[in-house]
GROMACS .gro file of C-alpha atoms in nm:
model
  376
    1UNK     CA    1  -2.705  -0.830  -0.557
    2UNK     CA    2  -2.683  -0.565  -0.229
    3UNK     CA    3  -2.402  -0.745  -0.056
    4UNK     CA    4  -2.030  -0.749  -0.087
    5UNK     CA    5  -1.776  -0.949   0.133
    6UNK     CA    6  -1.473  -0.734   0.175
    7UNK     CA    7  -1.151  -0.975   0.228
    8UNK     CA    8  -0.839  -0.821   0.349
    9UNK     CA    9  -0.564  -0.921   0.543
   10UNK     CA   10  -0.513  -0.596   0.805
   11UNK     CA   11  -0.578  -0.598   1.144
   12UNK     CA   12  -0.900  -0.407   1.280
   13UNK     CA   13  -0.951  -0.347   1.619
   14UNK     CA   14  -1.284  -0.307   1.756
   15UNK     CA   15  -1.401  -0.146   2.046
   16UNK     CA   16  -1.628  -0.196   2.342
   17UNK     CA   17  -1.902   0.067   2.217
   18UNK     CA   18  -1.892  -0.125   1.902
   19UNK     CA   19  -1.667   0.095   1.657
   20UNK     CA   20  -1.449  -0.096   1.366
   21UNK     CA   21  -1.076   0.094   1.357
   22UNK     CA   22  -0.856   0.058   1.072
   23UNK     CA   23  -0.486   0.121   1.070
   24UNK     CA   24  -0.500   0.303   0.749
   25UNK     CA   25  -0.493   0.186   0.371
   26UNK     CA   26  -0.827   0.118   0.437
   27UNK     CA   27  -1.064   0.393   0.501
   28UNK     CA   28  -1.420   0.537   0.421
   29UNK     CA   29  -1.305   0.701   0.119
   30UNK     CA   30  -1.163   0.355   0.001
   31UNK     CA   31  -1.506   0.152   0.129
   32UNK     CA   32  -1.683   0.419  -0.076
   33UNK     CA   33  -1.646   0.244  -0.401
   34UNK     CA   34  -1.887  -0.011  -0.339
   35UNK     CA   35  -2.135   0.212  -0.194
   36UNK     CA   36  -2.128   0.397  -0.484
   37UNK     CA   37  -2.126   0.115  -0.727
   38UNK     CA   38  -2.512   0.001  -0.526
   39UNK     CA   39  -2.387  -0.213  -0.273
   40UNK     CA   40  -2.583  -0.138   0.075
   41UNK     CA   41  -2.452  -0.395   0.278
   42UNK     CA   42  -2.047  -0.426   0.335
   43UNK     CA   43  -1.952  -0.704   0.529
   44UNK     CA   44  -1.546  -0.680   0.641
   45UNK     CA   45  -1.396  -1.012   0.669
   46UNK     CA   46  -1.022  -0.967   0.828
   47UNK     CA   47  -0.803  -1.046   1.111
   48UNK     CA   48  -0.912  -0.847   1.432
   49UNK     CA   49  -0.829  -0.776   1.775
   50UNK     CA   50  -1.000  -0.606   2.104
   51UNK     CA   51  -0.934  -0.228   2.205
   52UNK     CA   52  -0.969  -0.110   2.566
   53UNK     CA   53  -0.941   0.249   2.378
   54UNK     CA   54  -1.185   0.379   2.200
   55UNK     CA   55  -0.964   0.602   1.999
   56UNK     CA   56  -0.583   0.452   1.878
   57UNK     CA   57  -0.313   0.666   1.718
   58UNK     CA   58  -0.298   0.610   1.373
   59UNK     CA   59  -0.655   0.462   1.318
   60UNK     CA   60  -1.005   0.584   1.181
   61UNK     CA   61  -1.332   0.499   1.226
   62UNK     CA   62  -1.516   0.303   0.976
   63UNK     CA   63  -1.860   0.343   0.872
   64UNK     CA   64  -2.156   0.180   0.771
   65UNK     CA   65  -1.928  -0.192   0.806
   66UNK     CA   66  -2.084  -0.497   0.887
   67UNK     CA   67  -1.784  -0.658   1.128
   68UNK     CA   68  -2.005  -0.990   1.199
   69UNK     CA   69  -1.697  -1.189   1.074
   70UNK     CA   70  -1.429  -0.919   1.277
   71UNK     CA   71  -1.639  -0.986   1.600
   72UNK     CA   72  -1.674  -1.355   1.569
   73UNK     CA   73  -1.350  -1.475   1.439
   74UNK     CA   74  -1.115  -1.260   1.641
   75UNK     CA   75  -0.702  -1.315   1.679
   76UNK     CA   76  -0.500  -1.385   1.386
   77UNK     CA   77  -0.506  -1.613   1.090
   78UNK     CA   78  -0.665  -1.882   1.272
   79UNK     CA   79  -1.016  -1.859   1.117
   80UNK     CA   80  -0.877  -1.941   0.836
   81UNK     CA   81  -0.886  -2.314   0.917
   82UNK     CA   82  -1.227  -2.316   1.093
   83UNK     CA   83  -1.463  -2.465   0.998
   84UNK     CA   84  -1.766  -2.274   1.093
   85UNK     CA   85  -1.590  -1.969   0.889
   86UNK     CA   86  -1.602  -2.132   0.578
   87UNK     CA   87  -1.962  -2.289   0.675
   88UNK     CA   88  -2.058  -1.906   0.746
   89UNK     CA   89  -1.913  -1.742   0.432
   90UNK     CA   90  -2.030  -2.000   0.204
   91UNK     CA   91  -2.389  -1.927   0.348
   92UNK     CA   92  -2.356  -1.535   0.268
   93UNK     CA   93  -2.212  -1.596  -0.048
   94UNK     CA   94  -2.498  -1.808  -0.125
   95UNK     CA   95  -2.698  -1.533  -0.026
   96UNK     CA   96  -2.630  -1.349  -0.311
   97UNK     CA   97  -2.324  -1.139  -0.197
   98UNK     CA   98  -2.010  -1.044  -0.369
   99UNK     CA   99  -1.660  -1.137  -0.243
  100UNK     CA  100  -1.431  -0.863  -0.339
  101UNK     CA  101  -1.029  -1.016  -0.242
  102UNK     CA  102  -0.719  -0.777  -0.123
  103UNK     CA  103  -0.424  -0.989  -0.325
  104UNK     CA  104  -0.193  -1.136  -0.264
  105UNK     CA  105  -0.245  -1.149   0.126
  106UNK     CA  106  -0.262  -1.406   0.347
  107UNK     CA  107  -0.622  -1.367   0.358
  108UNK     CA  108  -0.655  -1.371   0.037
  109UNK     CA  109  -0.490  -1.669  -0.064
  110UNK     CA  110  -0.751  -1.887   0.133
  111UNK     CA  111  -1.056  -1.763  -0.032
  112UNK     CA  112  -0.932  -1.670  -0.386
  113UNK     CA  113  -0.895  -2.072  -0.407
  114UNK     CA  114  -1.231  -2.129  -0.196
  115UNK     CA  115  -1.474  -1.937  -0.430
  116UNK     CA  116  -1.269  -2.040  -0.724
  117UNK     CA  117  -1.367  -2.471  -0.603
  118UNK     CA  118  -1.747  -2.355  -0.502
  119UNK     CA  119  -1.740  -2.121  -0.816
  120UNK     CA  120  -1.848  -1.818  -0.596
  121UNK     CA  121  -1.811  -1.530  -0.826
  122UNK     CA  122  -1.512  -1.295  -0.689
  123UNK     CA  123  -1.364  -0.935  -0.770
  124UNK     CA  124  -1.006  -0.939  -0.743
  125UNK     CA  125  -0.774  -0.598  -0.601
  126UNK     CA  126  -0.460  -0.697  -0.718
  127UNK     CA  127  -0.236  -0.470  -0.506
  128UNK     CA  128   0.096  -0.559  -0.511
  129UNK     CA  129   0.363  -0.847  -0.682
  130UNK     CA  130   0.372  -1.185  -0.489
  131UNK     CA  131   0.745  -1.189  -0.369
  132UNK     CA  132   0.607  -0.943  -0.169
  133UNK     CA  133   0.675  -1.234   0.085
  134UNK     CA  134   0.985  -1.346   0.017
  135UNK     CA  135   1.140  -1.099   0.271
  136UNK     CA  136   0.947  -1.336   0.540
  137UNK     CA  137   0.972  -1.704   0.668
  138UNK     CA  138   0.913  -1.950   0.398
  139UNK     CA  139   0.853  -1.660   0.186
  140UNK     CA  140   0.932  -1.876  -0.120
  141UNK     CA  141   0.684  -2.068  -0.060
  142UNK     CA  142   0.428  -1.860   0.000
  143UNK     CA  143   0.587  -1.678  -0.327
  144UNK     CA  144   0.537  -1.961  -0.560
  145UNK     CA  145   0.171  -2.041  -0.429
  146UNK     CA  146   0.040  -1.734  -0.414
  147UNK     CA  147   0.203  -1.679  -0.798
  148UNK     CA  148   0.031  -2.012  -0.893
  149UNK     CA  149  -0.298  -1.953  -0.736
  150UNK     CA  150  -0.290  -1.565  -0.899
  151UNK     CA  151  -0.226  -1.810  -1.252
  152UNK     CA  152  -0.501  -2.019  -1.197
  153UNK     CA  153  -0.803  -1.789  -0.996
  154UNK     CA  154  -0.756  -1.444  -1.143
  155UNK     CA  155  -0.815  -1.491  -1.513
  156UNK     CA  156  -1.189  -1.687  -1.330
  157UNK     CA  157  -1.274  -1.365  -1.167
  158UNK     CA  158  -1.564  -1.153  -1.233
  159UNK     CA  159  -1.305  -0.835  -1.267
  160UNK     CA  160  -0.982  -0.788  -1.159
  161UNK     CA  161  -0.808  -0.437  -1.034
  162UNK     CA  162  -0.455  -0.404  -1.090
  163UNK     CA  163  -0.220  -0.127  -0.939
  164UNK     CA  164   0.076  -0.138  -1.235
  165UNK     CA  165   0.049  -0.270  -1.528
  166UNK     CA  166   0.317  -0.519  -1.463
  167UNK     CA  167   0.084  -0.669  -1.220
  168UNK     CA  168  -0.184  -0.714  -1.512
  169UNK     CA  169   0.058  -0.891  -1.775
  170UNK     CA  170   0.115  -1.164  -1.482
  171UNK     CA  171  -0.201  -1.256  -1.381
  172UNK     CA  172  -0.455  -1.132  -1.667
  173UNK     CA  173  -0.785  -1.128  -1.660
  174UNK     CA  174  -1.023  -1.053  -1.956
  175UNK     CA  175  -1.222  -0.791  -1.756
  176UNK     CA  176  -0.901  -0.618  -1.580
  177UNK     CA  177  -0.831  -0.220  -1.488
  178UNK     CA  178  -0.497  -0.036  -1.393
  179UNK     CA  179  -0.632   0.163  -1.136
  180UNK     CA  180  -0.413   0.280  -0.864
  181UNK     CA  181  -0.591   0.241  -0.528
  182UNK     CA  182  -0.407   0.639  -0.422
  183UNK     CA  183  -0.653   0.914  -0.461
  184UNK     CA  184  -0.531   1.235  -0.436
  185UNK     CA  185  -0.776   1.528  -0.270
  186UNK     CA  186  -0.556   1.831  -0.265
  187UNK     CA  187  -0.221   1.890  -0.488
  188UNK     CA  188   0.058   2.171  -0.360
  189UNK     CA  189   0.232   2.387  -0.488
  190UNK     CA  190   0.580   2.307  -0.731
  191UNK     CA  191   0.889   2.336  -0.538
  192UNK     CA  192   1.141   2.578  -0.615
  193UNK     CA  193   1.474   2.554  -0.503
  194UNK     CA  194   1.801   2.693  -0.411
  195UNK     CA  195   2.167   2.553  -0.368
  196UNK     CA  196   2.143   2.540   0.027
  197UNK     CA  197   2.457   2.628   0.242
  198UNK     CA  198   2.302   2.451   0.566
  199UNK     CA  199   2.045   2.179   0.585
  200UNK     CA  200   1.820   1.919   0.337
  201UNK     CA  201   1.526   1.780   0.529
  202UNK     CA  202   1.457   1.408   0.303
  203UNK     CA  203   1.168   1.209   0.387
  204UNK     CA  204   1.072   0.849   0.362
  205UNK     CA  205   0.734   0.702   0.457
  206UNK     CA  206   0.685   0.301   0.521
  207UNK     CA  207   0.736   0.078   0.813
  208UNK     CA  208   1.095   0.019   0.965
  209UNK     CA  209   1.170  -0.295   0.769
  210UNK     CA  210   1.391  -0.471   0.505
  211UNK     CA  211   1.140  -0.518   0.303
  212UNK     CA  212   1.046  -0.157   0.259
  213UNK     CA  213   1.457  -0.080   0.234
  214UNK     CA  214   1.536   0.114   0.525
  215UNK     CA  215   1.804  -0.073   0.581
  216UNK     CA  216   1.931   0.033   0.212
  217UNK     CA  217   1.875   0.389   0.296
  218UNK     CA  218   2.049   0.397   0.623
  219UNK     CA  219   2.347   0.206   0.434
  220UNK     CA  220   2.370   0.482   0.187
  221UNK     CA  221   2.320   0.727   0.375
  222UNK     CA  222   2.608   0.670   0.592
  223UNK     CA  223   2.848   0.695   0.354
  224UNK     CA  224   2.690   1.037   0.169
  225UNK     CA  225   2.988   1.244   0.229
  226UNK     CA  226   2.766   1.576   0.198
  227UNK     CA  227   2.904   1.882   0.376
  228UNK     CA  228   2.523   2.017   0.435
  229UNK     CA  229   2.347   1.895   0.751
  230UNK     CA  230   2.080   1.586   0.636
  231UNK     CA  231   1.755   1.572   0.851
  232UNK     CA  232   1.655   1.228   0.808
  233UNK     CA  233   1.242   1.160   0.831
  234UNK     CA  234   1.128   0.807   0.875
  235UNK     CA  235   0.735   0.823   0.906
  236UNK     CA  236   0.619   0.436   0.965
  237UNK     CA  237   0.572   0.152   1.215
  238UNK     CA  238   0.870  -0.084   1.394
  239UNK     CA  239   0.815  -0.400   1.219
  240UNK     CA  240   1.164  -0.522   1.250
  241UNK     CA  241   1.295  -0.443   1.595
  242UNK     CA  242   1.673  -0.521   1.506
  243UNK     CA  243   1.711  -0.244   1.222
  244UNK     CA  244   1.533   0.003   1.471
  245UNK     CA  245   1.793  -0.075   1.730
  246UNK     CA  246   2.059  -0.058   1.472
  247UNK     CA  247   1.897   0.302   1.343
  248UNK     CA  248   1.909   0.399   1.705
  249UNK     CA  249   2.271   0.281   1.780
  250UNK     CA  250   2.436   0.461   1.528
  251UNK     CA  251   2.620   0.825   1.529
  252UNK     CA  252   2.671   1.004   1.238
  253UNK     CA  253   2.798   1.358   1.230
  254UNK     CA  254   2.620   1.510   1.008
  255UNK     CA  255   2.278   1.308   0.952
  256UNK     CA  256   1.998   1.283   1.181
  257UNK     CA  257   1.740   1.020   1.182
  258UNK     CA  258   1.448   1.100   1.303
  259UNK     CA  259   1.193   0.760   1.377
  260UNK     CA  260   0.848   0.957   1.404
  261UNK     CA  261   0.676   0.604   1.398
  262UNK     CA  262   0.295   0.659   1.277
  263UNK     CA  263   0.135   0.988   1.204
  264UNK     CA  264  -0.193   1.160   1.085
  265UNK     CA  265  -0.228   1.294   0.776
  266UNK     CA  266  -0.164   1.609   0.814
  267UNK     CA  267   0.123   1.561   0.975
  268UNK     CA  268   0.295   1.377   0.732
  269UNK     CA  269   0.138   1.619   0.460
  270UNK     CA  270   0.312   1.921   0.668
  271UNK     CA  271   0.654   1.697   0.690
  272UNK     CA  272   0.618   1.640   0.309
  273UNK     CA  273   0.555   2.040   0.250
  274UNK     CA  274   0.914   2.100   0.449
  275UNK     CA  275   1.068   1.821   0.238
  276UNK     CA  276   1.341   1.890  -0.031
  277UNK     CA  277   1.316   1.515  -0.112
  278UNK     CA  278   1.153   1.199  -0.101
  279UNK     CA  279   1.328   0.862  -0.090
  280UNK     CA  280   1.146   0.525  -0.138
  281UNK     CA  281   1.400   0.218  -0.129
  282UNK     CA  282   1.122  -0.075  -0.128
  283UNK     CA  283   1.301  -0.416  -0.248
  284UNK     CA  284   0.921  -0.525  -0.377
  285UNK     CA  285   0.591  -0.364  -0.389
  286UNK     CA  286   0.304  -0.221  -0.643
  287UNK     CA  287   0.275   0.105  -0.674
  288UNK     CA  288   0.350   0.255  -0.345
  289UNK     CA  289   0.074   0.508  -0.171
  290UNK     CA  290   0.318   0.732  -0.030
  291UNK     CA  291   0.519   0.787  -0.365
  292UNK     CA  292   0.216   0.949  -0.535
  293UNK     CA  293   0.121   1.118  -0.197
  294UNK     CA  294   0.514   1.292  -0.146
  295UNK     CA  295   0.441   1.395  -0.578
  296UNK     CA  296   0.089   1.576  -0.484
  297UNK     CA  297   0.327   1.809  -0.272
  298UNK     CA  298   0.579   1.876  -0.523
  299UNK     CA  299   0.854   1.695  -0.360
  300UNK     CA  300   1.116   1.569  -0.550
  301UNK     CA  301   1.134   1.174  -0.530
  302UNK     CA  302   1.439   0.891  -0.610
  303UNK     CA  303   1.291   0.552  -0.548
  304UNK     CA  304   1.447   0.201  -0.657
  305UNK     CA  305   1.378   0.035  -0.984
  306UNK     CA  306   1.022  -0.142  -0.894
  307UNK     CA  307   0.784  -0.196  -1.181
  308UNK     CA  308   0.540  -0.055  -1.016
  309UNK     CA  309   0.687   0.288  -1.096
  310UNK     CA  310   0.756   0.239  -1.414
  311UNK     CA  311   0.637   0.577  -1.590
  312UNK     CA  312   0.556   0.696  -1.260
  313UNK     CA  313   0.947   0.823  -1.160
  314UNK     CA  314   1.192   0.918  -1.417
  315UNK     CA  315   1.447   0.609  -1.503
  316UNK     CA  316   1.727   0.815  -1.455
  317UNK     CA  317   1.600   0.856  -1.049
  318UNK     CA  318   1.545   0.539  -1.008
  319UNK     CA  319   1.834   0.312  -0.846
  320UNK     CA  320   1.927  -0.002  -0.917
  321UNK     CA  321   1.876  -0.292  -0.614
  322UNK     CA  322   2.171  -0.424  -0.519
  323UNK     CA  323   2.359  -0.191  -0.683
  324UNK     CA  324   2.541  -0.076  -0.381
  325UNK     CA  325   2.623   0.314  -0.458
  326UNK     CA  326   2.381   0.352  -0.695
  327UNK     CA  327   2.122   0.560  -0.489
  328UNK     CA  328   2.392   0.769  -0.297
  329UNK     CA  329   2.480   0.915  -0.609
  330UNK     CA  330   2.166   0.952  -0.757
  331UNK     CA  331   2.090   1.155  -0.427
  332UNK     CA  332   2.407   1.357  -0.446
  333UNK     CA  333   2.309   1.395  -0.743
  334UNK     CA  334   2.017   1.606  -0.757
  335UNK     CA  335   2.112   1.750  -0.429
  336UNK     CA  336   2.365   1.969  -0.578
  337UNK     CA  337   2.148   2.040  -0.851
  338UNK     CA  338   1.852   2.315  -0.771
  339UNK     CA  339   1.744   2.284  -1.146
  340UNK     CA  340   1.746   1.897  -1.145
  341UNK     CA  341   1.526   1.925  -0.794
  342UNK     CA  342   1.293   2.213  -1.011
  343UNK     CA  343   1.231   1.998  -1.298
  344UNK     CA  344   1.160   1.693  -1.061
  345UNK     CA  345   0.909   1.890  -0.857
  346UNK     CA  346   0.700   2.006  -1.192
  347UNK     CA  347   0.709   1.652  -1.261
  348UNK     CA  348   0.593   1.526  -0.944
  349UNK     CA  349   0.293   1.765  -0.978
  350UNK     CA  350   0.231   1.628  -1.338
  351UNK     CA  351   0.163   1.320  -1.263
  352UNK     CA  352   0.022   1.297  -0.945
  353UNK     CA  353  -0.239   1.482  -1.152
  354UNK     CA  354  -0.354   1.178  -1.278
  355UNK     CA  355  -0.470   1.037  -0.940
  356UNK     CA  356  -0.706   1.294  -0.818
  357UNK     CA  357  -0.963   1.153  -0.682
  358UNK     CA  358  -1.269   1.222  -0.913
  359UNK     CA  359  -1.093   1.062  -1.222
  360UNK     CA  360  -1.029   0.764  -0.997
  361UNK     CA  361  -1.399   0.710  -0.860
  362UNK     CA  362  -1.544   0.749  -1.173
  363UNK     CA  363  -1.345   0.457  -1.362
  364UNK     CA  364  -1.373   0.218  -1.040
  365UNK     CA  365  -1.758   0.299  -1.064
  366UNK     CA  366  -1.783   0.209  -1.364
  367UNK     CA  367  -1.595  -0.074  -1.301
  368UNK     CA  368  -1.785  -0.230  -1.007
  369UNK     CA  369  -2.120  -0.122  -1.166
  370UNK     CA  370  -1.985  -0.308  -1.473
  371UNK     CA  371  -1.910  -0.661  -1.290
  372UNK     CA  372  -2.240  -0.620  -1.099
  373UNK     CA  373  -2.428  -0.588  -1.445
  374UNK     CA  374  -2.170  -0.958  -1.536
  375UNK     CA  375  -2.339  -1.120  -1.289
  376UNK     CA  376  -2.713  -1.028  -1.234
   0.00000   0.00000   0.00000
């Protein structure tokens, strides 16, 4: 077996001269594991649209991707009831290929069930907790299917990648890893600080929506009562267009909030570097990228109680959701503290330690090369 179908639920844009562009998440280094593991051919089977550009802000080029399915079944999710897809898939898979599934995603929740009723044999990357949707219209319902199809199609898969361990005890499967998709490259330098008389710079990466908690930062943040100067950084896409507005309407003496929308790495590793905190307010989510990413630079972080980062942040920096308060004064908190912000920064360096890259590749090799062995 030489083939794997890659099932996700992003959007890749393709352009004239033929390049695949993805928005991030998904990159070469990610696509590497299966190259590695002796796959040669890597078929990408997503939602896709044109670009008149052959460069866009925010995305890379992908290599070495077969985008037969990206080219032919362009738009959104409406492949997903064609007929001709399925008739096309089913032919690869027959073919001897792999399908590896992103889940819970849209995507995902289509062919998880199709090769579990043609008994196609199936990797699942369990990335993140199904109420995940329950932010959106007829969330709940998405919720409770996508929960009930996890039930019934994960524990049937060849192997199953999990992000937390939370994720694992909920839909188990007998040849399952807790393997964080972050790898970290390069780790800074530990933070030392100083009781400052002028200005804290706090960051937050993630798109402008409720779901990601903006709305819960802005909230507490307007009612901080801090006599230093806050620079606000919000690194991430609009996705809802009323909070922005609401971010942009308001007037706060001494906060700014600055929207910096999508940025390259290096920006938002320089942003990180001039950071005295890191604030991550998600209301549901695995284990988020950008928490391990703001700890590989020694930044402080306070994030809300997700399971996902269980063991990863300190309880005590942790806020409850829905505790209204509860964050502010965690944040004033450690603000006034240059000790409490040293001890976090050692510890953000600690563990982000455990996702360097090489340590990473090695277990998901063996991993892949381990359900490739199940099946031949």
């Amino acid at each position: 077996m030489t083939k794997i179908i890659f099932a996700h639920a992003l959007v890749f844009k393709l352009t004239k001269s033929g390049k695949t562009l993805s928005p991030g998440g998904i990159d070469n280094n990610y696509l590497r594991r299966f190259a590695d593991a002796g796959f040669e051919d890597i078929y990408l089977l997503s939602r896709s649209s044109a670009s008149d550009s052959e460069e866009v802000k925010g995305y890379g080029e992908l290599d070495n991707v077969n985008p037969v399915f990206l080219n032919k079944y362009t738009g959104g999710y409406k492949f997903l009831l064609s007929y001709s897809f399925y008739k096309d898939l089913y032919r690869l898979l027959k073919d001897d290929a792999l399908l590896i599934i992103n889940y819970p995603s849209s995507t995902g929740l289509f062919l998880i069930l199709f090769a579990y009723l043609f008994n196609f044999p199936y990797v699942v990357e369990v990335a993140s907790d199904s109420d995940t949707y329950r932010e959106k219209r007829f969330g709940l319902v998405v919720d409770i299917v996508s929960n009930l199809l996890g039930k019934l199609c994960v524990p049937k898969a060849v192997g199953a990648l999990y992000v937390a361990q939370f994720l694992r005890d909920k839909w188990s499967c007998d040849n399952g890893l807790v393997l964080s998709n972050v790898h970290i490259e390069e780790i800074g330098n530990i933070k030392s600080f100083q009781l400052k008389k002028d200005k804290f710079t706090i960051t937050t990466v993630g798109a402008i929506s409720y779901r990601k908690g903006i709305d819960i930062i802005i909230d507490e943040f307007v009612n901080l009562n801090l006599t230093h100067k806050i620079e606000l950084n919000i690194v991430g896409p609009v996705i809802d267009k009323g909070l922005k507005q609401r971010i942009d309407n308001l007037s706060i003496s001494n906060i700014d909030i600055i929207c910096h929308g999508i940025l390259k790495k290096d920006e938002v590793v320089a942003l990180l570097d001039n950071s005295d905190l890191y604030v991550q307010a998600s209301r549901s989510e695995g284990l988020p990228r950008s928490v391990i990413e703001a700890m590989s630079r020694g930044v402080p972080v306070v994030c809300s109680n997700l399971p996902g980062l269980k063991g990863i942040v300190d309880e005590q920096f942790q806020f409850k959701l829905n505790h209204k308060g509860d964050l502010r004064k965690i944040v004033k908190n450690v603000l006034m503290s240059p000790n409490i912000l040293d001890r976090m920064s050692v510890a953000s360096i600690e563990v982000s330690k455990c996702f360097q890259i090489d340590i990473s590749r090695k277990k998901r090799l063996d991993f892949y090369q381990g359900c490739k062995a199940l099946i031949q």
